[in-house]
Short mmCIF file of N, CA and C in Angstrom, two decimals:
data_model
loop_
_atom_site.label_atom_id
_atom_site.label_comp_id
_atom_site.label_asym_id
_atom_site.label_seq_id
_atom_site.Cartn_x
_atom_site.Cartn_y
_atom_site.Cartn_z
N MET P 256 55.56 80.83 121.41
CA MET P 256 56.45 79.88 122.24
C MET P 256 57.24 79.21 121.36
N GLY P 257 58.40 78.90 121.31
CA GLY P 257 58.89 77.95 120.61
C GLY P 257 59.13 76.58 121.18
N TYR P 258 59.69 75.75 120.69
CA TYR P 258 59.67 74.37 121.14
C TYR P 258 60.99 74.50 122.22
N GLN P 259 60.63 74.13 123.41
CA GLN P 259 61.51 74.14 124.42
C GLN P 259 62.07 72.84 124.60
N VAL P 260 63.54 72.49 125.20
CA VAL P 260 64.05 71.86 125.48
C VAL P 260 65.10 72.34 126.67
N GLY P 261 65.60 70.97 127.52
CA GLY P 261 66.31 71.22 128.82
C GLY P 261 67.39 70.26 129.04
N ARG P 262 67.77 70.68 130.28
CA ARG P 262 68.86 69.97 130.67
C ARG P 262 68.15 68.92 131.81
N SER P 263 69.07 67.92 131.96
CA SER P 263 68.50 66.91 133.01
C SER P 263 68.72 67.94 134.37
N LYS P 264 68.12 67.31 135.73
CA LYS P 264 68.46 68.00 137.00
C LYS P 264 69.81 67.69 137.50
N ARG P 265 70.35 68.70 138.39
CA ARG P 265 71.55 68.33 138.91
C ARG P 265 71.17 68.13 140.09
N ILE P 266 72.00 67.21 141.19
CA ILE P 266 72.27 67.54 142.57
C ILE P 266 73.14 68.51 142.99
N GLU P 267 72.60 69.53 143.77
CA GLU P 267 73.44 70.60 144.30
C GLU P 267 73.41 70.45 145.68
N GLU P 268 74.45 69.66 146.61
CA GLU P 268 74.25 69.21 147.75
C GLU P 268 75.74 69.65 148.65
N THR P 269 75.62 69.72 149.57
CA THR P 269 77.34 69.43 150.21
C THR P 269 76.81 68.46 151.39
N LEU P 270 78.38 67.67 151.67
CA LEU P 270 78.03 66.96 152.77
C LEU P 270 79.26 67.42 153.76
N ASP P 271 78.48 67.75 154.97
CA ASP P 271 79.27 68.28 156.14
C ASP P 271 79.84 67.20 157.02
N LEU P 272 81.33 67.14 157.09
CA LEU P 272 81.70 66.20 158.11
C LEU P 272 81.92 66.83 159.25
N VAL P 273 81.10 66.36 160.42
CA VAL P 273 81.35 67.19 161.59
C VAL P 273 81.83 66.00 162.67
N ASP P 274 82.68 66.72 163.53
CA ASP P 274 83.20 65.90 164.52
C ASP P 274 82.31 65.66 165.98
N SER P 275 82.75 65.11 166.77
CA SER P 275 82.14 64.86 167.96
C SER P 275 81.82 65.81 168.87
N GLU P 276 82.42 66.97 168.50
CA GLU P 276 81.97 68.43 169.26
C GLU P 276 80.90 69.01 168.47
N GLY P 277 80.51 68.67 167.18
CA GLY P 277 79.62 69.32 166.37
C GLY P 277 80.31 70.47 165.40
N ILE P 278 81.50 70.41 165.47
CA ILE P 278 82.30 71.61 164.65
C ILE P 278 82.44 70.83 163.19
N VAL P 279 82.07 71.61 162.03
CA VAL P 279 82.16 71.11 160.73
C VAL P 279 83.71 71.28 160.38
N GLN P 280 84.35 69.99 160.29
CA GLN P 280 85.63 69.70 159.86
C GLN P 280 85.81 69.79 158.42
N HIS P 281 84.78 69.74 157.47
CA HIS P 281 85.29 69.52 155.99
C HIS P 281 83.66 69.77 155.52
N THR P 282 83.74 70.36 154.30
CA THR P 282 82.44 70.46 153.85
C THR P 282 82.72 69.99 151.95
N ILE P 283 82.23 69.03 151.78
CA ILE P 283 82.51 68.21 150.18
C ILE P 283 81.03 68.79 149.38
N PRO P 284 81.53 69.23 148.46
CA PRO P 284 80.22 69.88 147.62
C PRO P 284 80.01 68.65 146.73
N VAL P 285 78.96 68.27 146.22
CA VAL P 285 78.23 67.52 145.41
C VAL P 285 77.24 68.09 144.53
N ALA P 286 77.90 68.20 143.48
CA ALA P 286 77.55 68.61 142.24
C ALA P 286 77.65 67.64 141.17
N LEU P 287 76.25 67.15 140.90
CA LEU P 287 76.00 65.78 139.76
C LEU P 287 74.94 66.02 138.97
N ASN P 288 75.19 65.76 138.12
CA ASN P 288 74.16 65.82 136.63
C ASN P 288 73.69 64.34 136.50
N THR P 289 72.37 64.03 137.08
CA THR P 289 71.68 62.58 137.48
C THR P 289 71.51 61.75 136.23
N SER P 290 71.63 62.74 135.00
CA SER P 290 71.73 61.72 134.10
C SER P 290 72.96 61.19 133.42
N ASP P 291 73.84 61.82 133.76
CA ASP P 291 75.09 61.70 133.31
C ASP P 291 75.81 60.46 134.48
N ILE P 292 75.32 60.42 135.55
CA ILE P 292 75.95 59.44 136.62
C ILE P 292 74.85 58.15 136.56
N ALA P 293 73.79 58.36 136.04
CA ALA P 293 72.75 57.32 136.54
C ALA P 293 73.19 55.68 136.21
N ARG P 294 73.93 55.26 134.92
CA ARG P 294 74.15 54.06 134.77
C ARG P 294 75.11 53.65 135.60
N GLN P 295 76.35 54.35 135.82
CA GLN P 295 77.23 54.15 136.60
C GLN P 295 77.01 53.93 138.02
N TYR P 296 76.13 54.83 138.52
CA TYR P 296 75.59 54.90 139.83
C TYR P 296 74.82 53.59 140.12
N ARG P 297 73.75 53.23 139.34
CA ARG P 297 73.50 51.84 139.45
C ARG P 297 74.20 50.59 139.43
N ALA P 298 75.21 50.93 138.45
CA ALA P 298 76.36 49.80 138.32
C ALA P 298 77.08 49.51 139.49
N GLN P 299 77.51 50.75 140.20
CA GLN P 299 78.18 50.54 141.44
C GLN P 299 77.52 50.39 142.58
N TYR P 300 76.15 50.74 142.67
CA TYR P 300 75.41 50.44 143.76
C TYR P 300 75.09 49.02 143.88
N LEU P 301 74.67 48.45 142.68
CA LEU P 301 74.51 46.56 142.15
C LEU P 301 75.98 45.86 142.78
N HIS P 302 77.02 46.67 142.53
CA HIS P 302 78.20 46.05 142.92
C HIS P 302 78.12 46.09 144.41
N LEU P 303 77.82 46.97 145.10
CA LEU P 303 77.69 47.21 146.67
C LEU P 303 76.88 46.01 147.10
N ILE P 304 75.92 46.05 146.68
CA ILE P 304 74.79 45.14 147.23
C ILE P 304 75.38 43.42 146.98
N LYS P 305 75.80 43.42 145.99
CA LYS P 305 76.42 41.87 145.59
C LYS P 305 77.65 41.59 146.27
N ALA P 306 78.42 42.79 146.59
CA ALA P 306 79.79 42.49 147.70
C ALA P 306 79.13 42.36 149.14
N GLN P 307 77.98 43.11 149.40
CA GLN P 307 77.49 42.77 150.70
C GLN P 307 76.71 41.38 150.93
N GLN P 308 76.02 41.12 150.04
CA GLN P 308 75.66 39.66 150.01
C GLN P 308 76.53 38.31 150.21
N ALA P 309 77.48 38.57 149.34
CA ALA P 309 78.58 37.75 149.66
C ALA P 309 79.37 37.84 150.77
N TYR P 310 79.38 38.80 151.19
CA TYR P 310 80.41 39.25 152.41
C TYR P 310 79.09 38.31 153.98
N ALA P 311 78.02 38.76 153.59
CA ALA P 311 77.12 38.13 154.78
C ALA P 311 77.12 36.54 154.59
N ALA P 312 77.11 36.00 153.20
CA ALA P 312 76.65 34.69 153.11
C ALA P 312 78.39 34.08 153.88
N LEU P 313 79.39 34.80 153.87
CA LEU P 313 80.64 33.73 154.06
C LEU P 313 80.82 33.98 155.75
N ARG P 314 80.18 35.21 155.98
CA ARG P 314 80.17 35.21 157.70
C ARG P 314 79.38 33.71 157.95
N GLN P 315 78.62 33.40 157.50
CA GLN P 315 77.81 32.22 157.83
C GLN P 315 78.73 30.83 157.82
N ALA P 316 79.70 30.90 156.64
CA ALA P 316 80.49 29.49 156.26
C ALA P 316 81.27 29.19 157.52
N GLN P 317 81.46 28.18 157.68
CA GLN P 317 82.66 27.10 158.38
C GLN P 317 83.72 26.91 157.72
N GLY P 318 84.79 26.51 158.32
CA GLY P 318 85.92 25.91 157.69
C GLY P 318 87.15 26.56 157.67
N GLU P 319 88.67 25.82 157.40
CA GLU P 319 89.83 26.54 157.52
C GLU P 319 89.86 27.79 156.24
N GLU P 320 88.83 27.42 155.21
CA GLU P 320 89.44 28.66 154.13
C GLU P 320 88.41 29.77 154.61
N LYS P 321 87.70 29.78 155.43
CA LYS P 321 86.89 30.71 155.88
C LYS P 321 87.68 32.14 156.17
N ALA P 322 88.69 32.41 156.74
CA ALA P 322 89.34 33.64 157.04
C ALA P 322 89.84 34.11 155.91
N GLU P 323 90.24 33.30 154.97
CA GLU P 323 90.70 34.00 153.69
C GLU P 323 89.68 34.60 152.78
N ALA P 324 88.50 33.72 152.81
CA ALA P 324 87.49 33.87 152.06
C ALA P 324 86.63 35.20 152.65
N VAL P 325 86.61 35.34 153.87
CA VAL P 325 86.12 36.58 154.38
C VAL P 325 86.80 37.70 154.09
N GLU P 326 88.25 37.71 154.29
CA GLU P 326 89.21 38.70 154.23
C GLU P 326 88.98 39.22 152.53
N ARG P 327 88.99 38.46 151.59
CA ARG P 327 88.60 38.60 150.38
C ARG P 327 87.29 39.32 149.91
N ALA P 328 86.02 38.81 150.60
CA ALA P 328 85.21 39.54 150.45
C ALA P 328 84.89 40.81 151.36
N GLU P 329 85.55 41.09 152.45
CA GLU P 329 85.77 42.42 152.96
C GLU P 329 86.59 43.34 152.01
N GLU P 330 87.41 42.92 151.60
CA GLU P 330 88.23 43.84 150.34
C GLU P 330 87.36 44.22 149.50
N ALA P 331 86.22 43.18 148.59
CA ALA P 331 85.55 43.58 147.51
C ALA P 331 84.63 44.55 148.05
N LEU P 332 83.93 44.41 149.47
CA LEU P 332 82.87 45.39 149.86
C LEU P 332 83.78 46.43 150.08
N GLY P 333 84.77 46.66 150.44
CA GLY P 333 85.40 47.98 150.69
C GLY P 333 85.56 48.58 149.28
N GLU P 334 86.04 47.86 148.15
CA GLU P 334 86.34 48.45 147.17
C GLU P 334 84.79 48.96 146.53
N ALA P 335 83.96 48.18 146.54
CA ALA P 335 82.56 48.63 146.21
C ALA P 335 82.00 49.78 146.83
N VAL P 336 82.38 50.10 148.31
CA VAL P 336 82.07 51.48 148.90
C VAL P 336 82.80 52.37 148.49
N LEU P 337 84.15 52.23 148.07
CA LEU P 337 84.84 53.30 147.42
C LEU P 337 84.62 53.64 146.14
N GLY P 338 84.32 52.82 145.23
CA GLY P 338 83.80 53.25 144.03
C GLY P 338 82.68 54.01 143.97
N LEU P 339 81.85 53.61 144.81
CA LEU P 339 80.39 54.61 145.01
C LEU P 339 80.67 55.91 145.74
N PHE P 340 81.29 55.88 146.52
CA PHE P 340 81.78 57.42 147.01
C PHE P 340 82.61 57.74 145.96
N ARG P 341 83.72 57.45 145.39
CA ARG P 341 84.34 58.27 144.52
C ARG P 341 83.46 58.89 143.32
N LEU P 342 82.40 57.99 142.96
CA LEU P 342 81.65 58.51 141.74
C LEU P 342 80.84 59.80 142.45
N VAL P 343 80.19 59.41 143.46
CA VAL P 343 79.45 60.68 143.85
C VAL P 343 80.27 62.00 144.39
N PHE P 344 81.44 61.75 145.21
CA PHE P 344 82.32 62.79 145.88
C PHE P 344 83.60 63.04 145.37
N GLY P 345 83.92 62.23 144.34
CA GLY P 345 85.07 62.52 143.35
C GLY P 345 85.93 62.03 144.27
N ASP P 346 87.48 62.15 143.70
CA ASP P 346 88.60 61.74 144.46
C ASP P 346 88.99 62.67 145.59
N GLU P 347 88.92 63.61 145.67
CA GLU P 347 89.28 64.49 146.65
C GLU P 347 88.44 64.48 147.95
N GLY P 348 86.74 64.43 147.60
CA GLY P 348 86.15 64.24 148.56
C GLY P 348 86.09 62.76 149.20
N LEU P 349 86.53 62.04 148.30
CA LEU P 349 86.39 60.77 149.04
C LEU P 349 88.03 60.78 150.01
N GLN P 350 89.06 61.28 149.56
CA GLN P 350 89.76 61.12 150.45
C GLN P 350 89.87 62.20 151.64
N GLN P 351 88.96 63.11 151.60
CA GLN P 351 88.72 63.98 152.76
C GLN P 351 87.80 62.95 153.97
N ILE P 352 86.94 62.42 153.23
CA ILE P 352 86.02 61.48 153.93
C ILE P 352 86.83 60.09 154.97
N LEU P 353 87.82 59.79 153.93
CA LEU P 353 88.68 58.42 154.58
C LEU P 353 89.29 58.91 155.34
N SER P 354 89.80 60.42 155.15
CA SER P 354 90.65 60.91 156.22
C SER P 354 90.07 61.09 157.69
N PHE P 355 88.89 61.90 157.36
CA PHE P 355 88.14 62.21 158.66
C PHE P 355 87.87 60.97 159.54
N TYR P 356 87.34 59.89 159.00
CA TYR P 356 87.07 58.83 159.86
C TYR P 356 88.24 57.80 159.87
N ASP P 357 89.13 58.07 159.40
CA ASP P 357 90.56 57.42 160.12
C ASP P 357 90.44 55.91 160.40
N GLY P 358 89.98 55.25 159.48
CA GLY P 358 89.74 53.89 159.79
C GLY P 358 88.81 53.22 160.33
N CYS P 359 87.58 54.22 160.69
CA CYS P 359 86.33 53.58 161.22
C CYS P 359 85.72 53.22 160.31
N TYR P 360 85.75 52.38 159.26
CA TYR P 360 84.82 52.11 158.10
C TYR P 360 83.31 52.27 158.22
N ILE P 361 83.28 51.03 159.60
CA ILE P 361 81.57 50.98 159.73
C ILE P 361 81.03 52.42 160.34
N GLU P 362 81.49 53.06 161.27
CA GLU P 362 80.84 54.37 161.17
C GLU P 362 80.87 55.01 160.11
N MET P 363 81.89 55.35 159.13
CA MET P 363 81.64 56.02 158.05
C MET P 363 80.51 55.37 157.43
N LEU P 364 80.35 54.29 156.99
CA LEU P 364 79.09 53.86 156.35
C LEU P 364 77.84 53.89 157.03
N GLU P 365 77.76 53.99 158.07
CA GLU P 365 76.71 54.21 158.91
C GLU P 365 76.40 55.78 158.82
N ASN P 366 77.25 56.46 158.71
CA ASN P 366 77.31 58.08 158.44
C ASN P 366 76.96 58.46 157.13
N VAL P 367 77.67 58.16 155.96
CA VAL P 367 77.49 58.56 154.76
C VAL P 367 76.86 57.82 153.59
N LEU P 368 76.67 56.41 154.04
CA LEU P 368 75.54 55.97 153.25
C LEU P 368 74.15 56.38 153.08
N PRO P 369 73.78 56.92 154.27
CA PRO P 369 72.12 57.57 154.15
C PRO P 369 72.06 58.77 153.30
N PHE P 370 73.32 59.11 153.10
CA PHE P 370 73.35 60.40 152.30
C PHE P 370 72.95 60.19 150.72
N LEU P 371 73.59 58.73 150.55
CA LEU P 371 73.25 58.62 149.16
C LEU P 371 72.28 57.77 148.65
N THR P 372 71.55 57.07 149.94
CA THR P 372 70.34 56.43 149.50
C THR P 372 69.12 57.52 149.91
N GLN P 373 69.28 58.57 150.62
CA GLN P 373 68.05 59.42 150.63
C GLN P 373 68.37 60.51 150.22
N VAL P 374 69.39 60.62 149.62
CA VAL P 374 69.51 62.17 148.63
C VAL P 374 69.91 61.75 147.11
N VAL P 375 70.97 61.17 146.98
CA VAL P 375 71.48 60.88 145.51
C VAL P 375 70.59 59.63 144.82
N ALA P 376 70.57 58.77 145.33
CA ALA P 376 69.70 57.68 144.76
C ALA P 376 68.01 58.04 144.41
N PRO P 377 67.27 59.00 145.36
CA PRO P 377 66.32 59.44 144.89
C PRO P 377 65.93 60.35 143.39
N ALA P 378 67.25 61.03 143.59
CA ALA P 378 67.26 62.04 142.51
C ALA P 378 67.51 61.06 141.18
N VAL P 379 68.44 60.40 141.16
CA VAL P 379 68.71 59.78 139.95
C VAL P 379 67.66 58.90 139.60
N GLN P 380 66.85 57.84 140.51
CA GLN P 380 65.57 57.58 140.13
C GLN P 380 64.63 58.34 139.78
N ALA P 381 64.21 59.30 140.29
CA ALA P 381 63.28 60.33 139.56
C ALA P 381 63.73 60.75 138.33
N ASP P 382 65.17 61.00 138.11
CA ASP P 382 65.33 61.64 136.39
C ASP P 382 65.17 60.36 135.42
N ALA P 383 65.45 59.12 135.83
CA ALA P 383 65.43 57.87 134.96
C ALA P 383 64.05 57.67 134.62
N ALA P 384 63.13 58.18 135.78
CA ALA P 384 61.53 57.90 135.31
C ALA P 384 60.96 58.91 134.49
N GLN P 385 61.30 60.16 134.85
CA GLN P 385 61.42 61.21 133.95
C GLN P 385 61.70 61.16 132.45
N ARG P 386 62.93 60.50 132.37
CA ARG P 386 63.59 60.11 131.06
C ARG P 386 62.30 59.06 130.33
N LYS P 387 62.16 58.31 130.91
CA LYS P 387 61.35 57.12 130.23
C LYS P 387 60.09 57.64 129.95
N GLN P 388 59.48 58.64 130.97
CA GLN P 388 57.98 59.20 130.38
C GLN P 388 58.14 60.10 128.97
N ARG P 389 59.36 60.75 129.08
CA ARG P 389 59.41 61.77 127.96
C ARG P 389 59.71 60.79 126.77
N ILE P 390 60.43 59.68 126.68
CA ILE P 390 60.85 58.89 125.71
C ILE P 390 59.23 58.15 125.32
N ALA P 391 58.54 57.70 126.34
CA ALA P 391 57.33 57.20 125.90
C ALA P 391 56.71 58.02 125.09
N GLN P 392 56.35 59.46 125.52
CA GLN P 392 55.78 60.39 124.95
C GLN P 392 56.16 60.47 123.60
N ASN P 393 57.37 60.90 123.59
CA ASN P 393 57.89 61.20 122.16
C ASN P 393 57.82 60.22 121.12
N TYR P 394 57.79 58.96 121.63
CA TYR P 394 57.54 57.72 120.51
C TYR P 394 56.22 57.20 120.63
N GLY P 395 55.01 57.51 121.14
CA GLY P 395 53.83 57.07 121.48
C GLY P 395 53.89 55.96 121.89
N ILE P 396 54.55 55.51 122.89
CA ILE P 396 54.58 54.16 123.46
C ILE P 396 53.59 54.21 124.78
N PRO P 397 52.82 53.40 124.42
CA PRO P 397 51.94 53.40 125.98
C PRO P 397 51.67 53.24 127.15
N LYS P 398 51.27 54.01 128.02
CA LYS P 398 51.77 53.99 129.44
C LYS P 398 51.72 52.49 130.17
N ALA P 399 50.79 51.41 129.61
CA ALA P 399 50.49 50.35 130.02
C ALA P 399 51.95 49.49 129.83
N ARG P 400 52.60 49.82 128.81
CA ARG P 400 53.73 49.04 128.49
C ARG P 400 54.82 49.22 129.57
N LYS P 401 55.46 48.28 130.04
CA LYS P 401 56.52 48.08 130.94
C LYS P 401 57.81 48.11 130.26
N TRP P 402 58.93 48.95 131.15
CA TRP P 402 60.09 49.05 130.46
C TRP P 402 60.87 47.89 131.54
N ARG P 403 61.70 47.58 130.53
CA ARG P 403 62.82 46.53 131.12
C ARG P 403 64.12 47.12 131.46
N HIS P 404 64.86 47.02 132.80
CA HIS P 404 66.07 47.56 132.98
C HIS P 404 67.13 46.76 132.48
#
């Protein structure tokens, strides 16, 4: 038996956009190589977290400039969401999602974000953990050593 090498796992899923009658209006294919998107996914996800935190902090603020600051924070939050969705679903999938939800962004987030947190994120994290383990084995790094992100 020869020395074996392989490719990273792929996420092969679909996201069905189902209307209030239970009828599938769009099916968005998701085919991602986890190692290809890992760095971008993490960066986009952290961008989203920071935008959410900034928005939450501003909502507690008071004063004249609050309205403008909240509006800028909402725009930043929206851009962060769109960036993450574009990475996972592509431009065409993103447009289908936006069209389907027709401006109902809270509903869109409530329904689509769990797909990212329950399907995409665990696959990316598992691939990263396996990659770290392979590198540690290949270079003889002891298991007790902690990796820094």
